[in-house]
Tab-separated table of C-alpha atoms in Angstrom:
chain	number	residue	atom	x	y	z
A	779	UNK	CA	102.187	0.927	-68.298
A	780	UNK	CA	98.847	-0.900	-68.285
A	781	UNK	CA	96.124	1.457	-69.503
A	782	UNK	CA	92.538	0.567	-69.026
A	783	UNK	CA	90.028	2.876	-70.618
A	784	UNK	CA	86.469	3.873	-70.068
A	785	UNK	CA	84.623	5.032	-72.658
A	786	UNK	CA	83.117	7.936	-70.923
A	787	UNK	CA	83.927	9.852	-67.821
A	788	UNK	CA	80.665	11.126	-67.532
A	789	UNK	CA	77.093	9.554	-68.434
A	790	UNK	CA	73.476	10.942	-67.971
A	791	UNK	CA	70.732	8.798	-68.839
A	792	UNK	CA	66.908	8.140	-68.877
A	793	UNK	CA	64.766	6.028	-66.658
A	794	UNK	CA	64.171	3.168	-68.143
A	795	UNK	CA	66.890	3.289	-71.253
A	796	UNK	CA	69.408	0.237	-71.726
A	797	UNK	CA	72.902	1.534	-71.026
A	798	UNK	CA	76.065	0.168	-71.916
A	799	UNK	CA	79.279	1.117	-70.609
A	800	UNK	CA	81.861	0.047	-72.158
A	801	UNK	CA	86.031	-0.912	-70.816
A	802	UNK	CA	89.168	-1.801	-72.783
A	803	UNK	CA	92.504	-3.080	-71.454
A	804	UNK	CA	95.595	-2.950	-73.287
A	805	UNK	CA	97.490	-5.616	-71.418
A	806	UNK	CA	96.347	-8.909	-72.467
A	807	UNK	CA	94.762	-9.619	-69.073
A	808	UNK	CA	92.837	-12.081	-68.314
A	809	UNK	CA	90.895	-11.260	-65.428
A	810	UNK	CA	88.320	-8.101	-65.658
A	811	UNK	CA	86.036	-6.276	-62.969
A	812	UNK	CA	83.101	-3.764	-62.116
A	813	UNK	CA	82.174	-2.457	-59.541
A	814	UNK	CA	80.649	0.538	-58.114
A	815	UNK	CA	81.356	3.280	-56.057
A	816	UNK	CA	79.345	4.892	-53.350
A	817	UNK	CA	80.355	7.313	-50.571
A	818	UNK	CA	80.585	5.032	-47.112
A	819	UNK	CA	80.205	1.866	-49.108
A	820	UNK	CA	83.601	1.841	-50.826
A	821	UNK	CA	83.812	-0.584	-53.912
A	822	UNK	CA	81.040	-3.329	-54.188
A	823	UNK	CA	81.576	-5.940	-57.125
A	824	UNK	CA	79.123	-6.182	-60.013
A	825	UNK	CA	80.353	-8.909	-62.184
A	826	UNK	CA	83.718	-10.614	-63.115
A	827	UNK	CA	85.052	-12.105	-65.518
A	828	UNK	CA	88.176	-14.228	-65.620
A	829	UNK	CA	88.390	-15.844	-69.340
A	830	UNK	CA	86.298	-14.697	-72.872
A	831	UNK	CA	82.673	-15.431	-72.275
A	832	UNK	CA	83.206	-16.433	-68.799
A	833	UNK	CA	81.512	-14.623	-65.894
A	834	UNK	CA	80.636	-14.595	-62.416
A	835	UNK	CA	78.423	-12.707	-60.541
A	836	UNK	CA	79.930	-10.523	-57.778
A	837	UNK	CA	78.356	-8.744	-54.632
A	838	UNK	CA	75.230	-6.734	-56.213
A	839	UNK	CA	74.602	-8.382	-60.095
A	840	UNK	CA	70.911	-7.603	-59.929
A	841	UNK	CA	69.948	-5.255	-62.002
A	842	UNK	CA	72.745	-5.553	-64.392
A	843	UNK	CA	74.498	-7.671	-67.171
A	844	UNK	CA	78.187	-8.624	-68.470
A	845	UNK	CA	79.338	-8.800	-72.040
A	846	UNK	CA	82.575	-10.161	-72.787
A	847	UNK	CA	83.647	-11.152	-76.970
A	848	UNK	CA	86.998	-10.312	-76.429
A	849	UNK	CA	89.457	-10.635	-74.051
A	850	UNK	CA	90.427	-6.758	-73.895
A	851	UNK	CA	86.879	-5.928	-73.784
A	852	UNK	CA	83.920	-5.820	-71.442
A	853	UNK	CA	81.324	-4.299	-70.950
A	854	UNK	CA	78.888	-4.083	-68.051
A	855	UNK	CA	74.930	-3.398	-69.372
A	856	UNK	CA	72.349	-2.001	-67.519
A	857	UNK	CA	68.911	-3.507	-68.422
A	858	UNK	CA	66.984	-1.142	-67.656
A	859	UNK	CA	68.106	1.970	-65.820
A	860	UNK	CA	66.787	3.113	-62.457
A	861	UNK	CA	67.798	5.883	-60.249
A	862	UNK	CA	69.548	3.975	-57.836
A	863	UNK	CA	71.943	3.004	-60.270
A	864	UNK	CA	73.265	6.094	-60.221
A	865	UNK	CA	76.458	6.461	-59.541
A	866	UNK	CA	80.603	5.635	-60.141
A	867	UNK	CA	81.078	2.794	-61.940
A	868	UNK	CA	84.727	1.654	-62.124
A	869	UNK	CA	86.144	-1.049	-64.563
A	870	UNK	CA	89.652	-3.085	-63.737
A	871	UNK	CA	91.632	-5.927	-65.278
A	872	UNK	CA	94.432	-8.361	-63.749
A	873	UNK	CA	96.770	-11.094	-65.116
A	874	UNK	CA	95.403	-14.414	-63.071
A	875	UNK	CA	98.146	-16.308	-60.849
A	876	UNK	CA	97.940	-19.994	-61.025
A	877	UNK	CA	97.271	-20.580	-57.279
A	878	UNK	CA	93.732	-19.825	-56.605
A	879	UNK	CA	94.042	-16.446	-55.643
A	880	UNK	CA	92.991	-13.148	-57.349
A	881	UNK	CA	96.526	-11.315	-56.285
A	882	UNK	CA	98.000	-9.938	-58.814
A	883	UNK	CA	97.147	-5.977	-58.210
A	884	UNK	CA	94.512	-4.942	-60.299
A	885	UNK	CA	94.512	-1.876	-62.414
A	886	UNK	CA	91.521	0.870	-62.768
A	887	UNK	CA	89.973	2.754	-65.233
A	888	UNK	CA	89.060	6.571	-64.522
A	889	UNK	CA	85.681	5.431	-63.919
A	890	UNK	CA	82.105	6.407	-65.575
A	891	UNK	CA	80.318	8.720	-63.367
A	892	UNK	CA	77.076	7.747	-64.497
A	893	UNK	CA	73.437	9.553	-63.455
A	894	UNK	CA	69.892	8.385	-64.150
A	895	UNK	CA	67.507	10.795	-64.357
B	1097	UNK	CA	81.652	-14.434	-46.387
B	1098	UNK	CA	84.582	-12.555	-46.211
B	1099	UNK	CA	84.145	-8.720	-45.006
B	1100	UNK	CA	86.583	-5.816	-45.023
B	1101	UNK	CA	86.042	-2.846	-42.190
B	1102	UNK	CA	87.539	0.479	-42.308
B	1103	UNK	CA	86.386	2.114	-39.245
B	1104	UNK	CA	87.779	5.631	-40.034
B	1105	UNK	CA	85.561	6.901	-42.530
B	1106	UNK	CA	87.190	10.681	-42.446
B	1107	UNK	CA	90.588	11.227	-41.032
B	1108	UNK	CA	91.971	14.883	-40.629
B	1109	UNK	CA	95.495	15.279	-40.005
B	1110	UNK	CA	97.926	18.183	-39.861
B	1111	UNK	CA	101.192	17.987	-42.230
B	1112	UNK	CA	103.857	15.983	-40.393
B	1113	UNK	CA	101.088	14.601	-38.007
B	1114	UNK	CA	101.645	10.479	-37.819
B	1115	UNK	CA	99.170	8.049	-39.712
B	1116	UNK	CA	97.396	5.187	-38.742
B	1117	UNK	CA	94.053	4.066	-40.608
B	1118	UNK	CA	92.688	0.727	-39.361
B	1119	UNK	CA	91.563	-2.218	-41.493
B	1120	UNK	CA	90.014	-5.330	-40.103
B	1121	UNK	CA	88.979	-8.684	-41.779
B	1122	UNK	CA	86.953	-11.305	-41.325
B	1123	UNK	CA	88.007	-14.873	-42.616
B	1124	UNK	CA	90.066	-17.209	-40.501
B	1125	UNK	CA	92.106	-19.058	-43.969
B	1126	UNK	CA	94.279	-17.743	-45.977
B	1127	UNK	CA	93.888	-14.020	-47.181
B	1128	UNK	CA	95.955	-11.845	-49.333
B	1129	UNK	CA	95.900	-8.035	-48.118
B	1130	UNK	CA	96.007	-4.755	-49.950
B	1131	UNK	CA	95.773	-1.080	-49.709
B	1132	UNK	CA	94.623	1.311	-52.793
B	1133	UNK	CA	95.094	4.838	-52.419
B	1134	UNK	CA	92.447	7.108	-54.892
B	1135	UNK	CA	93.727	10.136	-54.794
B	1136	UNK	CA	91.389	12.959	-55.832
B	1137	UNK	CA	90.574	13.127	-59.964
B	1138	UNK	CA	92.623	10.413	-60.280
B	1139	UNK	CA	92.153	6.153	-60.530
B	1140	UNK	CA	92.484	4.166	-57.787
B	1141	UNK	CA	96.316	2.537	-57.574
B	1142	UNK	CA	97.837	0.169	-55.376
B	1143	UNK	CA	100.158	1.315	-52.048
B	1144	UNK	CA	100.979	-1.991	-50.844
B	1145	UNK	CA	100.538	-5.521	-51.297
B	1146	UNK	CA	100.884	-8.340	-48.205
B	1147	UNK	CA	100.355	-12.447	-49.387
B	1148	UNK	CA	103.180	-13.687	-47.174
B	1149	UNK	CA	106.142	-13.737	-45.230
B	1150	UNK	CA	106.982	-10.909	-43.215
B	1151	UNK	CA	104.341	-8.969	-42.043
B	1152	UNK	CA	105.311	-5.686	-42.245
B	1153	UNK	CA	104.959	-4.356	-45.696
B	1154	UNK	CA	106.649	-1.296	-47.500
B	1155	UNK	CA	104.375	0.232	-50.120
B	1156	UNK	CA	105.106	3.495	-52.041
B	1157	UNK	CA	105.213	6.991	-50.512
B	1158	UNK	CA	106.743	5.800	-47.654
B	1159	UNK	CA	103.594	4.173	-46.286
B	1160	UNK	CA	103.696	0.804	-44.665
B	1161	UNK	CA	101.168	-2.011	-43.089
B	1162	UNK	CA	101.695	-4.681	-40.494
B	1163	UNK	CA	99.465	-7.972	-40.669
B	1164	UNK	CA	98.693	-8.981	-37.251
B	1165	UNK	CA	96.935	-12.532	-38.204
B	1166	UNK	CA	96.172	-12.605	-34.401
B	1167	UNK	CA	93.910	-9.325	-34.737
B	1168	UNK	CA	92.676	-10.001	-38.428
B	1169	UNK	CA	93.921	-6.597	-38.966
B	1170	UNK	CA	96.115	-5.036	-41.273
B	1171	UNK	CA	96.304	-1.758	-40.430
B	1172	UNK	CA	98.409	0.860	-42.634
B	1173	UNK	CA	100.640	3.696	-41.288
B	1174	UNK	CA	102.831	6.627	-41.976
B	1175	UNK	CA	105.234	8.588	-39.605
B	1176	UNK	CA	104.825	12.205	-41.308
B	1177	UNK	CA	102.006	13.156	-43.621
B	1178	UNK	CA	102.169	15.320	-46.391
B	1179	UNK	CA	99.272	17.485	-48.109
B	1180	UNK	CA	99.475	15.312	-50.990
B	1181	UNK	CA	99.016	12.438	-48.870
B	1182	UNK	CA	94.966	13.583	-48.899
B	1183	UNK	CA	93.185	10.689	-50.766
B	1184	UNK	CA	90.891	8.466	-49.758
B	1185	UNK	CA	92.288	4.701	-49.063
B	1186	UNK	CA	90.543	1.797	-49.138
B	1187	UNK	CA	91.954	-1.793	-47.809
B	1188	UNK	CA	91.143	-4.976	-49.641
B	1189	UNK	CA	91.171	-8.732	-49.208
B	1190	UNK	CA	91.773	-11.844	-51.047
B	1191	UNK	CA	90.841	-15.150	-50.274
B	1192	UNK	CA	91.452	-18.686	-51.727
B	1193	UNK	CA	88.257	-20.476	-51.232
B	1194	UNK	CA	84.819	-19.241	-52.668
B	1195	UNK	CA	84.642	-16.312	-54.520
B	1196	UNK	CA	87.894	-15.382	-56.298
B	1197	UNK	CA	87.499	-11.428	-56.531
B	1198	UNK	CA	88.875	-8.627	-53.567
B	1199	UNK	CA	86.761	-7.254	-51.397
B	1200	UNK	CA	86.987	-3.582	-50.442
B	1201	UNK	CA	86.635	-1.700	-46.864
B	1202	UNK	CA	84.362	1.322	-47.335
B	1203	UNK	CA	87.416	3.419	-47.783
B	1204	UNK	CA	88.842	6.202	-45.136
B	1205	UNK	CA	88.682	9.832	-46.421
B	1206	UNK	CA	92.364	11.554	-45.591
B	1207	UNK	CA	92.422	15.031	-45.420
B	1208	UNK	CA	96.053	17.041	-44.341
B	1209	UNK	CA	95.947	20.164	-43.692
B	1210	UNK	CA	99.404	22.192	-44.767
């Protein structure tokens, strides 16, 4: 079963601070995801990223940064923290299909609940 | 841009009560269609998948979607709800050209009442 892991469920943070958070999948995939949460907004995309170093900026980047060394790995960095970054941020990973579509179903983390104070 | 509604933002159904939460898209190419369900505590996992073919879907739980290309919708259903059935469900699109990443509905809340 593919597991993809969050490194914390819940995050509370300053103003200001540099905050990492930080998503591992254990199936070799190559595509990965954030996005964000928000009651009424549903799931807005942060970043992607479909190879190693590779990246593409998704619905709402601004404010925020990608990291990827490793093809189970990436993490999503938030420069500086401000208070309407607060929120659920939720990390998934897909194998890629060679047709030009995203479809194969992607698979979620628990999600970081993460609060700037 | 492609755009994903979900007009139903809280749904409240009694047990054995019929389903229908609506999903409509906007992008006249090519679109591949799903519904996640996120039920409460837990992550969000896929219920059913459309890319082609026939239109009406079978996901798990017994739910099921029909595409109506005509409508842009793709609308998801269930004869009899159960209490565990409350989640909230969000519908998502695919689409060939431009960017290569789903895009989600604001979800619909689902709450049964046994």
């Amino acid at each position: 079963d593919v597991k993809v892991t969050q490194s914390s469920r819940y995050l509370v943070k300053r103003t200001g601070e540099k905050v990492f958070l930080e998503c591992v999948q254990d199936m070799d995939h190559e595509n990965m995801f954030w996005y964000r949460q928000d009651p009424g907004l549903g799931l807005r995309l942060i970043y992607f990223s479909y190879d190693v170093k590779m990246k593409e900026k998704g619905d709402i980047p601004e404010g925020y940064s990608v990291s990827r060394e490793k093809k189970e790995r990436f993490s999503l960095i938030l420069e500086s923290a401000s208070t309407n970054q607060t929120s659920m941020y939720l990390c998934a990973s897909s194998s890629p299909t060679g047709d030009g579509f995203f479809n194969q179903p992607q698979h979620f983390g628990d999600g970081t609940r993460l609060s700037i104070l | 841009a492609q755009s994903v509604s979900q007009h139903n933002h809280h749904v409240i159904l009694s047990e054995a009560a019929s389903l229908e939460l609506g999903c409509n898209y906007s992008y006249g190419g090519t679109v591949n269609l799903f519904w996640y369900v996120q039920y409460p505590g837990q992550h969000l996992q896929l219920l059913l998948k459309y890319f082609s073919g026939d239109p009406l879907v079978k996901g798990i739980k017994g739910f099921e979607a029909e595409f109506i290309k005509s409508k842009f919708s793709f609308n998801l259903r269930k004869p009899s709800v159960q209490w565990s059935d409350t989640a909230e469900y969000f519908c998502a699109v695919n689409v060939k050209t431009g960017r290569r990443a789903l895009t989600f509905g604001s979800g619909t809340r689902l709450q049964v009442q046994p």
